[in-house]
Coordinates of C-alpha atoms in Angstrom, one line a residue:
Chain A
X1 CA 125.0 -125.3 13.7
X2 CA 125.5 -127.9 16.5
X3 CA 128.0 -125.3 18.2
X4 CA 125.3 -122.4 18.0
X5 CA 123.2 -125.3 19.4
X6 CA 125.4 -125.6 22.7
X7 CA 125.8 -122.0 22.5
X8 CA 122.6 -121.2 23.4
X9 CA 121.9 -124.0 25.6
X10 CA 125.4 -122.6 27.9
X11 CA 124.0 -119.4 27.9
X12 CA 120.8 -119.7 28.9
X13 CA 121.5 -122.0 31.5
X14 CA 124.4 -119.0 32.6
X15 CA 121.6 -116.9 32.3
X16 CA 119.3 -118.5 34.5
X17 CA 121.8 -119.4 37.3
X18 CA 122.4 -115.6 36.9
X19 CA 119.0 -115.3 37.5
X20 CA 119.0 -117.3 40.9
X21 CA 121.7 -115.1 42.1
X22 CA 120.1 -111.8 41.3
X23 CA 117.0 -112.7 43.3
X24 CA 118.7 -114.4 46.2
X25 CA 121.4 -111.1 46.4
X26 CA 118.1 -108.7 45.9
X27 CA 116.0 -110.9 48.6
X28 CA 118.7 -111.0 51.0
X29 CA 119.6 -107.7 50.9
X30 CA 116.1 -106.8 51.2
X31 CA 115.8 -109.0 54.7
X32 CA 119.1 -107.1 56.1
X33 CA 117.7 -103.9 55.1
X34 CA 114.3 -104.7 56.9
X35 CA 115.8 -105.9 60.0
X36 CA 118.3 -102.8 60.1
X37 CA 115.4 -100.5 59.4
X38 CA 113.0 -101.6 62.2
X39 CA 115.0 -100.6 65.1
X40 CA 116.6 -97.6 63.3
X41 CA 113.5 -95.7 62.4
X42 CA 112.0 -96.6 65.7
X43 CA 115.0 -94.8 67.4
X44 CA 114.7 -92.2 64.8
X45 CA 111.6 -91.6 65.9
X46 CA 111.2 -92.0 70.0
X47 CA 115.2 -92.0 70.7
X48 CA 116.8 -89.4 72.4
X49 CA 118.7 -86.6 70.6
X50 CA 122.1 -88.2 70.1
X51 CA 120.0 -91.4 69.2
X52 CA 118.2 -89.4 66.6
X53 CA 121.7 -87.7 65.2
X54 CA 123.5 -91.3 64.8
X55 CA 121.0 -92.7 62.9
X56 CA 120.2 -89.5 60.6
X57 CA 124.3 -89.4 60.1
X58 CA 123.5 -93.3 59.4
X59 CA 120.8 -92.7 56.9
X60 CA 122.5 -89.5 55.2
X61 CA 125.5 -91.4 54.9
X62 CA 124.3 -94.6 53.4
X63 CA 121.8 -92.7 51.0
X64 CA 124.3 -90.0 50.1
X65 CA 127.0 -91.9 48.6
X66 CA 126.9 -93.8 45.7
X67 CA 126.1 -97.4 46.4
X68 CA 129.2 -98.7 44.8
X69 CA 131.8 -96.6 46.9
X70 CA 129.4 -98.5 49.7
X71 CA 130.6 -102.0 48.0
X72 CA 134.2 -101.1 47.3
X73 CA 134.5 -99.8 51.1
X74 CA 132.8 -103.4 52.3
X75 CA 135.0 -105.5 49.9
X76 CA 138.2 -104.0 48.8
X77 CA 138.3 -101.0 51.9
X78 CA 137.9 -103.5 54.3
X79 CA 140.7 -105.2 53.2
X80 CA 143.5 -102.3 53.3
X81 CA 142.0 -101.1 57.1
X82 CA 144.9 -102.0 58.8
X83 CA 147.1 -99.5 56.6
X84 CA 145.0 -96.4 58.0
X85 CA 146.6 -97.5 61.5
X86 CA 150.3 -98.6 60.1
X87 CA 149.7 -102.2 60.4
X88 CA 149.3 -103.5 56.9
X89 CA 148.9 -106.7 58.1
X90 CA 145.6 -106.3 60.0
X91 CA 142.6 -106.5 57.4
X92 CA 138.8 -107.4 57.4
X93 CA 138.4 -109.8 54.3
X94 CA 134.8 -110.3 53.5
X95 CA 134.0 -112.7 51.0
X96 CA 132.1 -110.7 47.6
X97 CA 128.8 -112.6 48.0
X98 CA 128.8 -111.2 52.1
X99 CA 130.4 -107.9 51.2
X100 CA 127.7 -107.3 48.2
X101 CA 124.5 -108.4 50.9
X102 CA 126.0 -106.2 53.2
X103 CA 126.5 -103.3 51.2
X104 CA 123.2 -103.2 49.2
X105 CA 121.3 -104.5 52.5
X106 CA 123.0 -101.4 54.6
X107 CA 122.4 -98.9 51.8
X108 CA 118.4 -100.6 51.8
X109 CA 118.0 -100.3 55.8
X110 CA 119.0 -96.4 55.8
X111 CA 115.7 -96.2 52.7
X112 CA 113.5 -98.4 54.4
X113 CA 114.1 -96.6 57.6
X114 CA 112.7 -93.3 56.4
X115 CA 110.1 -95.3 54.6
X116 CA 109.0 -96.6 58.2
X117 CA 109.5 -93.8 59.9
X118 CA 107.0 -92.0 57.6
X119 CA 104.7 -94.6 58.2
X120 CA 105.4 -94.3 62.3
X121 CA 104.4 -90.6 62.1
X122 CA 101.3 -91.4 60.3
X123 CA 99.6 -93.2 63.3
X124 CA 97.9 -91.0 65.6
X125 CA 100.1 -90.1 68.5
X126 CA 96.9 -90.6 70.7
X127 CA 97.0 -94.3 69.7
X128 CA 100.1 -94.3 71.9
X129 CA 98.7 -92.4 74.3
X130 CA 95.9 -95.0 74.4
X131 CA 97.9 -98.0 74.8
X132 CA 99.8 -96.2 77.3
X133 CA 96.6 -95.4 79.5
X134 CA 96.3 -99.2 79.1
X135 CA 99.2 -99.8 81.4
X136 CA 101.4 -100.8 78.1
X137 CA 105.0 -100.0 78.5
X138 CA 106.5 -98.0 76.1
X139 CA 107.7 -100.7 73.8
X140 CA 104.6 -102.6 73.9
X141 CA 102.8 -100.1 72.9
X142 CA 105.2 -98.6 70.3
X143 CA 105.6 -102.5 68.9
X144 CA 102.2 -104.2 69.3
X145 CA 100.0 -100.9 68.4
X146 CA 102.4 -98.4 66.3
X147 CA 104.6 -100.5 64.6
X148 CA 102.6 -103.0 63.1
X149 CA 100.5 -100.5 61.7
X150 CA 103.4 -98.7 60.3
X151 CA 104.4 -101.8 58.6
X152 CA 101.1 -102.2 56.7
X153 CA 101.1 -98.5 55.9
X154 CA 104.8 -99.0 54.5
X155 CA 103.8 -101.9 52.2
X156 CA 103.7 -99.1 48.7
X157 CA 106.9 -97.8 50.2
X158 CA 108.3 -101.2 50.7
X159 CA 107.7 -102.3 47.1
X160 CA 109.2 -99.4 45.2
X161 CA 112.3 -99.9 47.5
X162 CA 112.3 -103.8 46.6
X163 CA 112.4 -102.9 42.9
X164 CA 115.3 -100.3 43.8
X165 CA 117.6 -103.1 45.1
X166 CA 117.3 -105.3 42.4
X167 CA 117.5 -103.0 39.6
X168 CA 121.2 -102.3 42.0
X169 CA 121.9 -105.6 42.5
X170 CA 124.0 -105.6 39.2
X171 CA 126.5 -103.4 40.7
X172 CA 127.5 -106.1 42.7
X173 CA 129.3 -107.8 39.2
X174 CA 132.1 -105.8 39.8
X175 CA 133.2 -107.8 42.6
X176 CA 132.4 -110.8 40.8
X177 CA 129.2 -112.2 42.4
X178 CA 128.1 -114.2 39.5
X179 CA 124.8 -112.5 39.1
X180 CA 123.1 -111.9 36.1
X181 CA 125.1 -109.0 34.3
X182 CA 127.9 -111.0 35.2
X183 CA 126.6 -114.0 33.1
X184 CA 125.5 -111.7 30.4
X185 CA 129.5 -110.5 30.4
X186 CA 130.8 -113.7 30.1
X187 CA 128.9 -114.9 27.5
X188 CA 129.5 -111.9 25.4
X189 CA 133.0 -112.7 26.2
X190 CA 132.9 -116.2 24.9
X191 CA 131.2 -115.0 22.2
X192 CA 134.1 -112.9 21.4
X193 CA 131.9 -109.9 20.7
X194 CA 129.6 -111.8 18.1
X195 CA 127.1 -111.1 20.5
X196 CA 125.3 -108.6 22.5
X197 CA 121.9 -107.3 22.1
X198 CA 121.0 -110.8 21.7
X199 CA 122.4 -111.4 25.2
X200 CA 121.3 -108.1 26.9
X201 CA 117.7 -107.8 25.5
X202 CA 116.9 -111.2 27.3
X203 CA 118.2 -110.1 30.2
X204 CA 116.5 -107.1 30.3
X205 CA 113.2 -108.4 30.2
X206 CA 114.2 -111.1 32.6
X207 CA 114.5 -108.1 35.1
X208 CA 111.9 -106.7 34.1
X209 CA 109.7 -109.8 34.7
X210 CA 111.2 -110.1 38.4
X211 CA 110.1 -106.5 38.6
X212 CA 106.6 -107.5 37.5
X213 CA 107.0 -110.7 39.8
X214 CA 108.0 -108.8 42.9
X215 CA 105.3 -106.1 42.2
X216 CA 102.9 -108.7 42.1
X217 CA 104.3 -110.1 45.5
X218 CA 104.0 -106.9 47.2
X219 CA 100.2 -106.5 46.2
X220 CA 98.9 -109.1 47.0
X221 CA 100.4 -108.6 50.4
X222 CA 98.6 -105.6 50.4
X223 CA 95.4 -107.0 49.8
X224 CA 96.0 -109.5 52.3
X225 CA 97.0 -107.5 54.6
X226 CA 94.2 -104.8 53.9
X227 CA 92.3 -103.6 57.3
X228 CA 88.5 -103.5 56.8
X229 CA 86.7 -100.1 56.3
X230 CA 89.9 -98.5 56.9
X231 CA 91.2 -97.7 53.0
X232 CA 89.7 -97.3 49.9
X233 CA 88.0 -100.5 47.9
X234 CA 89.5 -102.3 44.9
X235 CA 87.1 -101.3 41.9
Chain B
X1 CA 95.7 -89.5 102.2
X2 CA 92.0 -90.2 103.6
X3 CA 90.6 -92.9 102.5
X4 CA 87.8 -91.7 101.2
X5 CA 89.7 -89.2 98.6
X6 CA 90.3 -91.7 95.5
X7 CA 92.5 -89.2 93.7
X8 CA 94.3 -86.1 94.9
X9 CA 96.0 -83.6 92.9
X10 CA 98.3 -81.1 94.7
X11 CA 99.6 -77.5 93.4
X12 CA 100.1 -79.5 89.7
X13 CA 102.3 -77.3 87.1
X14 CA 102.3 -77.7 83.6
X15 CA 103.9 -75.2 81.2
X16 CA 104.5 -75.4 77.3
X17 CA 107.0 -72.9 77.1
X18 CA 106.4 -69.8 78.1
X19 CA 102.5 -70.4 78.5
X20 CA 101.6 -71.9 82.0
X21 CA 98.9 -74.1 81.3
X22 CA 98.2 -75.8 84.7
X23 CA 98.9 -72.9 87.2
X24 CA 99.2 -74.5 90.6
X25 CA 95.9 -77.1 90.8
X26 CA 94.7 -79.0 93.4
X27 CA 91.3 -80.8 94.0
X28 CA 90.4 -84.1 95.3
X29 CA 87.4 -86.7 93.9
X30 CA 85.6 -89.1 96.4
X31 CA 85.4 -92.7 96.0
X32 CA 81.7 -92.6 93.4
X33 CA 82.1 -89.1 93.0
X34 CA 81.1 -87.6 89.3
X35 CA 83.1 -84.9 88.7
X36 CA 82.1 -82.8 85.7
X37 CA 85.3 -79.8 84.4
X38 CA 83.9 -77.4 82.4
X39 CA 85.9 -74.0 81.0
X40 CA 86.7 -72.5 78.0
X41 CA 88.7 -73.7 75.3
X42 CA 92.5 -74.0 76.2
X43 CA 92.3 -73.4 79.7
X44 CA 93.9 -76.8 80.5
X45 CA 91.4 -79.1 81.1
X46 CA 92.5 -81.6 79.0
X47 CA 95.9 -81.3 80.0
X48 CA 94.9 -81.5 83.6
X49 CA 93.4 -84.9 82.7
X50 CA 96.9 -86.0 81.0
X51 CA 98.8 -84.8 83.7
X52 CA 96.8 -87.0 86.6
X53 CA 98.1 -90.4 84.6
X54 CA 101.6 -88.7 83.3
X55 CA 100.9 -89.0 79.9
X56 CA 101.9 -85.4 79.9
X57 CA 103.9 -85.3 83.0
X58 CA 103.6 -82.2 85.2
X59 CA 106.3 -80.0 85.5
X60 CA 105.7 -79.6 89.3
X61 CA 102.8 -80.7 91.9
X62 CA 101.9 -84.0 92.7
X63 CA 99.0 -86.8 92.1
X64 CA 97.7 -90.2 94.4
X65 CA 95.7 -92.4 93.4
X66 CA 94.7 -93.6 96.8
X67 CA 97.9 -93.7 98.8
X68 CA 99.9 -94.9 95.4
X69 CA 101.7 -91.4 94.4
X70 CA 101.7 -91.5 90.7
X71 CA 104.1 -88.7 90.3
X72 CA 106.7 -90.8 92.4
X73 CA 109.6 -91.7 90.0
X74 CA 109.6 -94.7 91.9
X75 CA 106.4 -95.6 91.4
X76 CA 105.1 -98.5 88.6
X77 CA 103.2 -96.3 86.5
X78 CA 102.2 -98.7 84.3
X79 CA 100.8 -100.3 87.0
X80 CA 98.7 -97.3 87.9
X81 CA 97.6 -96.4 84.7
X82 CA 95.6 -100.1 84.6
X83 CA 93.6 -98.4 87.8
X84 CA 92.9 -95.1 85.4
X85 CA 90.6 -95.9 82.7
X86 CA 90.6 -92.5 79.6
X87 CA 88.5 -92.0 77.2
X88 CA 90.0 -90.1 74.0
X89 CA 87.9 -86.9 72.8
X90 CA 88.8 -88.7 69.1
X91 CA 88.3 -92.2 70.5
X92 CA 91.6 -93.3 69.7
X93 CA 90.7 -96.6 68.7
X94 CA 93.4 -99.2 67.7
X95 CA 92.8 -99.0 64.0
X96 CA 94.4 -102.5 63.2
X97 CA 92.0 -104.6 66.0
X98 CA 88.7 -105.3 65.5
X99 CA 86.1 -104.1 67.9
X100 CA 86.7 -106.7 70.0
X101 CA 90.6 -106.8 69.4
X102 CA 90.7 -103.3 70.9
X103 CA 88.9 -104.6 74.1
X104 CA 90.8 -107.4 74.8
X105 CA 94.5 -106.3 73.6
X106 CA 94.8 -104.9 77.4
X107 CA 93.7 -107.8 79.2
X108 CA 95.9 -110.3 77.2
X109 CA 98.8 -108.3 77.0
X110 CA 99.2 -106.0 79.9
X111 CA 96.7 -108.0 82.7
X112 CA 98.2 -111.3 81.1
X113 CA 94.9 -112.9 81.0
X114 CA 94.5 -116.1 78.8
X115 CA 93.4 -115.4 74.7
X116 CA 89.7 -117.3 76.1
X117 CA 89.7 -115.3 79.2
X118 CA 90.2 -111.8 77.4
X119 CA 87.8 -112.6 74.8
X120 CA 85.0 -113.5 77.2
X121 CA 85.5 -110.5 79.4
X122 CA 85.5 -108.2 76.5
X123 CA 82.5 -109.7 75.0
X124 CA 81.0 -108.8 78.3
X125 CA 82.0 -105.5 78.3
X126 CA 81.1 -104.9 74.8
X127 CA 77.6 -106.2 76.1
X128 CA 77.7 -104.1 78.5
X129 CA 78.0 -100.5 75.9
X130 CA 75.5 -102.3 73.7
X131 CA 77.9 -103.0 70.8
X132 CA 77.0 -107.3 71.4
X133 CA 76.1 -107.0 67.4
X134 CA 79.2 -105.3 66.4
X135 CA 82.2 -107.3 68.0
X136 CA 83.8 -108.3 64.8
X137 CA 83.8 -105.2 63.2
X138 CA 86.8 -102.9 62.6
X139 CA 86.8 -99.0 63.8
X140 CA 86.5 -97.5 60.5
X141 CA 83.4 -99.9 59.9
X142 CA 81.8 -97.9 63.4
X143 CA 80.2 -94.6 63.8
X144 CA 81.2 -92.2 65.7
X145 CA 78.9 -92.9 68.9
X146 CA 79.7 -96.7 68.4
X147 CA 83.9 -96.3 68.0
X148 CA 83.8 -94.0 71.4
X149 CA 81.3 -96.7 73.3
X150 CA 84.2 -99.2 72.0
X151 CA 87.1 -96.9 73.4
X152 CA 84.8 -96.6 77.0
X153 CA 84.2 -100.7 77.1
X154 CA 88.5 -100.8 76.0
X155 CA 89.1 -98.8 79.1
X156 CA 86.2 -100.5 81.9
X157 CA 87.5 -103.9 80.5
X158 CA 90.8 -103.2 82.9
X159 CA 88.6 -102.9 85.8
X160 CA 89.6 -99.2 87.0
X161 CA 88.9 -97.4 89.9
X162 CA 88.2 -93.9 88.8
X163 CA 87.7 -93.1 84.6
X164 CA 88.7 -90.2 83.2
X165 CA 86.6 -88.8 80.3
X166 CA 88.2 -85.8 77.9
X167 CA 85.5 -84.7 75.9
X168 CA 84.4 -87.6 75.2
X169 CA 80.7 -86.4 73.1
X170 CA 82.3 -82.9 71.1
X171 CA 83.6 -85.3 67.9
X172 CA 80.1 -86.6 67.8
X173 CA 76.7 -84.8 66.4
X174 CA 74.1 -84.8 69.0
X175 CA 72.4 -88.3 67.8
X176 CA 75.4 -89.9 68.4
X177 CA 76.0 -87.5 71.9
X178 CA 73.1 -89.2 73.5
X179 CA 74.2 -93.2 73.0
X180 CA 77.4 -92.4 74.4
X181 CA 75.8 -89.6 77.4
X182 CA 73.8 -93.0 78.2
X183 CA 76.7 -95.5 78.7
X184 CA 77.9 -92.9 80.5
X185 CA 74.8 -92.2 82.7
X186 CA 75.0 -96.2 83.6
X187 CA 78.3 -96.5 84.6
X188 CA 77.8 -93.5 87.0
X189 CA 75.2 -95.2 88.3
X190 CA 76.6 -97.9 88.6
X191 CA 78.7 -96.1 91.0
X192 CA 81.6 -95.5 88.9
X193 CA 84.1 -92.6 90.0
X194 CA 84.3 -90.1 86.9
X195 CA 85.9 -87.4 86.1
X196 CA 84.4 -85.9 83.2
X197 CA 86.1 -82.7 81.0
X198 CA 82.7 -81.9 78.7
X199 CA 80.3 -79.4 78.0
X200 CA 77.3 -81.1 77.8
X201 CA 75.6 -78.7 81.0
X202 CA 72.7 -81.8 80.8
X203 CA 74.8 -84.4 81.1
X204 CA 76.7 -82.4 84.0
X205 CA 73.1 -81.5 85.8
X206 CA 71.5 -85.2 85.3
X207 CA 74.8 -87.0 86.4
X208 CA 77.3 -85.0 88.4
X209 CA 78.0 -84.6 92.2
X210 CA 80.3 -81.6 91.2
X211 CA 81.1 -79.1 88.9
X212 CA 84.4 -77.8 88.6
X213 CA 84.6 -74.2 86.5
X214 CA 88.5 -74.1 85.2
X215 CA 89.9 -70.9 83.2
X216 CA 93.5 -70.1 82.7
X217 CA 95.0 -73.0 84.1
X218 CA 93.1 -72.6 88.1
X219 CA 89.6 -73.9 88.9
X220 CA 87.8 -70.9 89.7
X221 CA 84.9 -72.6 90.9
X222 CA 83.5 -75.9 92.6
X223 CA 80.3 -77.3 93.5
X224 CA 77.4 -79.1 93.7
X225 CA 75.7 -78.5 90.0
X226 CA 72.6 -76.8 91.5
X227 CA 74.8 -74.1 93.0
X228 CA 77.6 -74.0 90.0
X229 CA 74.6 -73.9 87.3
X230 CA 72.0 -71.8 89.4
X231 CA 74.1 -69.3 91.3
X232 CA 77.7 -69.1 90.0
X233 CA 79.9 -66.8 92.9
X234 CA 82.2 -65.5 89.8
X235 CA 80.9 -63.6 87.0
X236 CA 82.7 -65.1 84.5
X237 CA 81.0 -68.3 85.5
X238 CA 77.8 -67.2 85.1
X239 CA 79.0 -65.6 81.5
X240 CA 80.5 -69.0 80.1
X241 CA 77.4 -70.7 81.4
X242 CA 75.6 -69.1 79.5
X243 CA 77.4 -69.4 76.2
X244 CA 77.3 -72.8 75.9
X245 CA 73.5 -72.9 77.3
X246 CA 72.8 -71.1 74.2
X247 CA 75.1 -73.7 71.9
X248 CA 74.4 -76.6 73.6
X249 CA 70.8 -76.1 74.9
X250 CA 70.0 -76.7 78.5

């Protein structure tokens, strides 16, 4: 009994550390994402055509292949680069925890970029006009009058994509970033199999409370950030 | 350029593929002038407007605002556009910004006045359209009449020389027509050079110096309201008068 004792204790401390990582690998990715996103939808929407083409090639490629070919390319393609060109010995080694941000954060910036650019379309065009006519230039006006009202109007879009990368996060346990799956693994492991829905169930609902928690986050941003008059009331 | 001539507008071209919307225009307005476009629907009147400040730029022609050429790809437009106030036939407001916000955003960011400075002017401004009571309100919290008397005191808080007005009563039912018909009535007074695309004939007879009668892109008429309204040279004039006499009243 005083092994199941330090069993438990082990694990739930794994678990929890677990825990850590999966919110500082989601929150991380989510900032990369955000500010890759901000200049990419803005050039998706007021660049020029081959602006517009790179960054839809961007976006199509990022959302169109499975996010864990986008992790194996950043960690383990990365690493066999130089044999494309005949020169084994030239390789780009990115540590996992930098290759999983950059790969879930990428992957994020080409979602969140549509989600903004959504948003962008939604203001009125003659609000542009408007600060134009002001004497505004054209990124003034597309930053300090379009784009932060395209950022409030992304807030719903913003939050379903935040729960998106951390129900992904756990893909990033195959290159060993001790996350939470990860932790669940090895104490399965350890267990040698004696355990498992005992393990998994509590780390389900541990994601699902940081889904809860992040949902939570995201509202009350909204509330805050609510412009009077302008949307519906809270009943 | 004269100096008396505030704006000129010479042979101007706009076309939107194949249809030529702006067909070769060119009129001048005076320094205090009120000059009042009427013409039917999709005859360029509001793109005319667009085309003096380039925020649809003209495919040919040229535009001076006193001897600064606007159309010149040398020139600081956004310099000139300070000099141009325009007033938005949907007002246009800055939805984020208060009342107040929308008056001063200009003054602090693009006249780099200080935050105190911006806000005092644009009280005074806001004063000035009657709105003193409404400052910290935001546009979807206005009425029609009030949001557009917000978007003229956004536009006369720059200090322009010559304000351009694109239908700036037909969003509004006729209640809300007259607050705004007033502000505008003061500022012409108030010597204000105006040019006015609208089709409120009482507004144009109480306020203007001229009337200009566009249709198909070319002004086919221009003159002094008395002789535009009473004794139109051009049939069609005198037909499209009297349509909107009959809509709008007299």
């Amino acid at each position: 009994m005083e092994d199941l004792g330090q069993f438990l204790l082990y694990s739930a401390i794994a678990v929890g550390k677990g825990a850590l990582v999966t919110i500082v690998v989601t929150v991380a990715s989510l900032l990369l994402g955000f500010v890759l996103a901000v200049p990419l939808s803005i050039g998706r929407t007021y660049g020029n055509r081959p602006i517009q083409f790179l960054i839809q090639l961007y976006e199509g490629f990022f959302r169109g292949t499975p996010h864990i070919v986008t992790l194996f390319i950043f960690y383990f393609g990365l690493r066999h680069v130089g044999e494309l060109f005949g020169n084994p010995a030239f390789q780009i080694a990115i540590p996992p925890f930098p290759a999983a941000v950059l790969a879930l954060g990428i992957t994020s910036s080409a979602y969140q970029s549509l989600i903004f650019r959504s948003s962008i379309q939604a203001i009125s065009r003659d609000q542009y006009n408007a600060a134009r006519s002001l004497g505004m230039g054209r990124w003034q006006a597309i930053l300090t009058i379009v784009f932060v009202q395209a950022l409030r109007l992304s807030i719903p879009g913003l939050t379903n994509e935040a729960t998106i990368v951390l129900k992904d996060s756990p893909i990033t346990y195959l290159v060993a970033i001790p996350e939470m799956l990860t932790q669940a693994r090895g104490i399965i492991d350890s267990a040698m199999g004696k355990v498992f829905f005992e393990v998994l169930i509590p780390v389900s609902l541990i994601y699902f409370g940081l889904f809860v928690l992040s949902n939570k986050l995201f509202e009350m941003l909204d509330e805050k950030l609510k412009i009077p008059g302008f949307e519906l009331e809270r009943r | 350029m004269g100096s008396e001539n505030i704006l000129t507008v010479k042979d101007l071209v706009k076309e939107f593929g194949d249809n030529r919307v702006l067909d070769k225009i060119s009129f001048t307005v005076k320094r205090g002038e009120v000059v009042v476009i009427i013409g039917p629907s999709g005859t360029g009147k509001s793109t005319l407007l667009r085309c003096i400040n380039s925020l649809t730029p003209p495919d040919e022609g040229r535009v001076w605002l006193d001897d600064r050429e606007i159309t010149d790809k040398h020139s600081n437009i956004n310099q000139i556009r300070q000099d141009i106030g325009f007033v938005f036939q949907h007002f246009a407001l800055f939805n984020h910004l208060s009342a107040l916000g929308n008056v001063e955003v200009g003054l602090y960011k693009v006249k780099k006045m200080t935050r105190e400075a911006a806000r005092k002017k644009a009280i005074e401004e806001l004063t000035r359209v009657g709105l003193q009571d409404h400052m910290e309100k935001f546009p979807a919290e206005l009425s029609g009449g009030q949001q557009q008397r917000v978007g003229i005191a956004r536009s006369l808080a720059m200090d322009p020389k010559i304000m351009m007005f694109d239908e700036p009563t037909s969003a509004l039912d006729p209640e809300l027509t007259g607050e705004v018909l007033t502000v505008m009535k003061d500022l012409a007074q108030a010597g204000m050079t105006m040019v006015v695309v609208s089709h409120e004939i009482g507004f144009a007879r109480a306020v203007a110096d001229r009337i200009v009668f566009m249709e198909e892109g070319n002004i086919v008429e221009d003159g002094p309201p008395e002789e535009i309204l009473k004794n139109a040279k051009k049939a069609r004039t005198r037909e499209f008068l009297h349509k909107i006499t009959e809509l709008y009243g007299e």
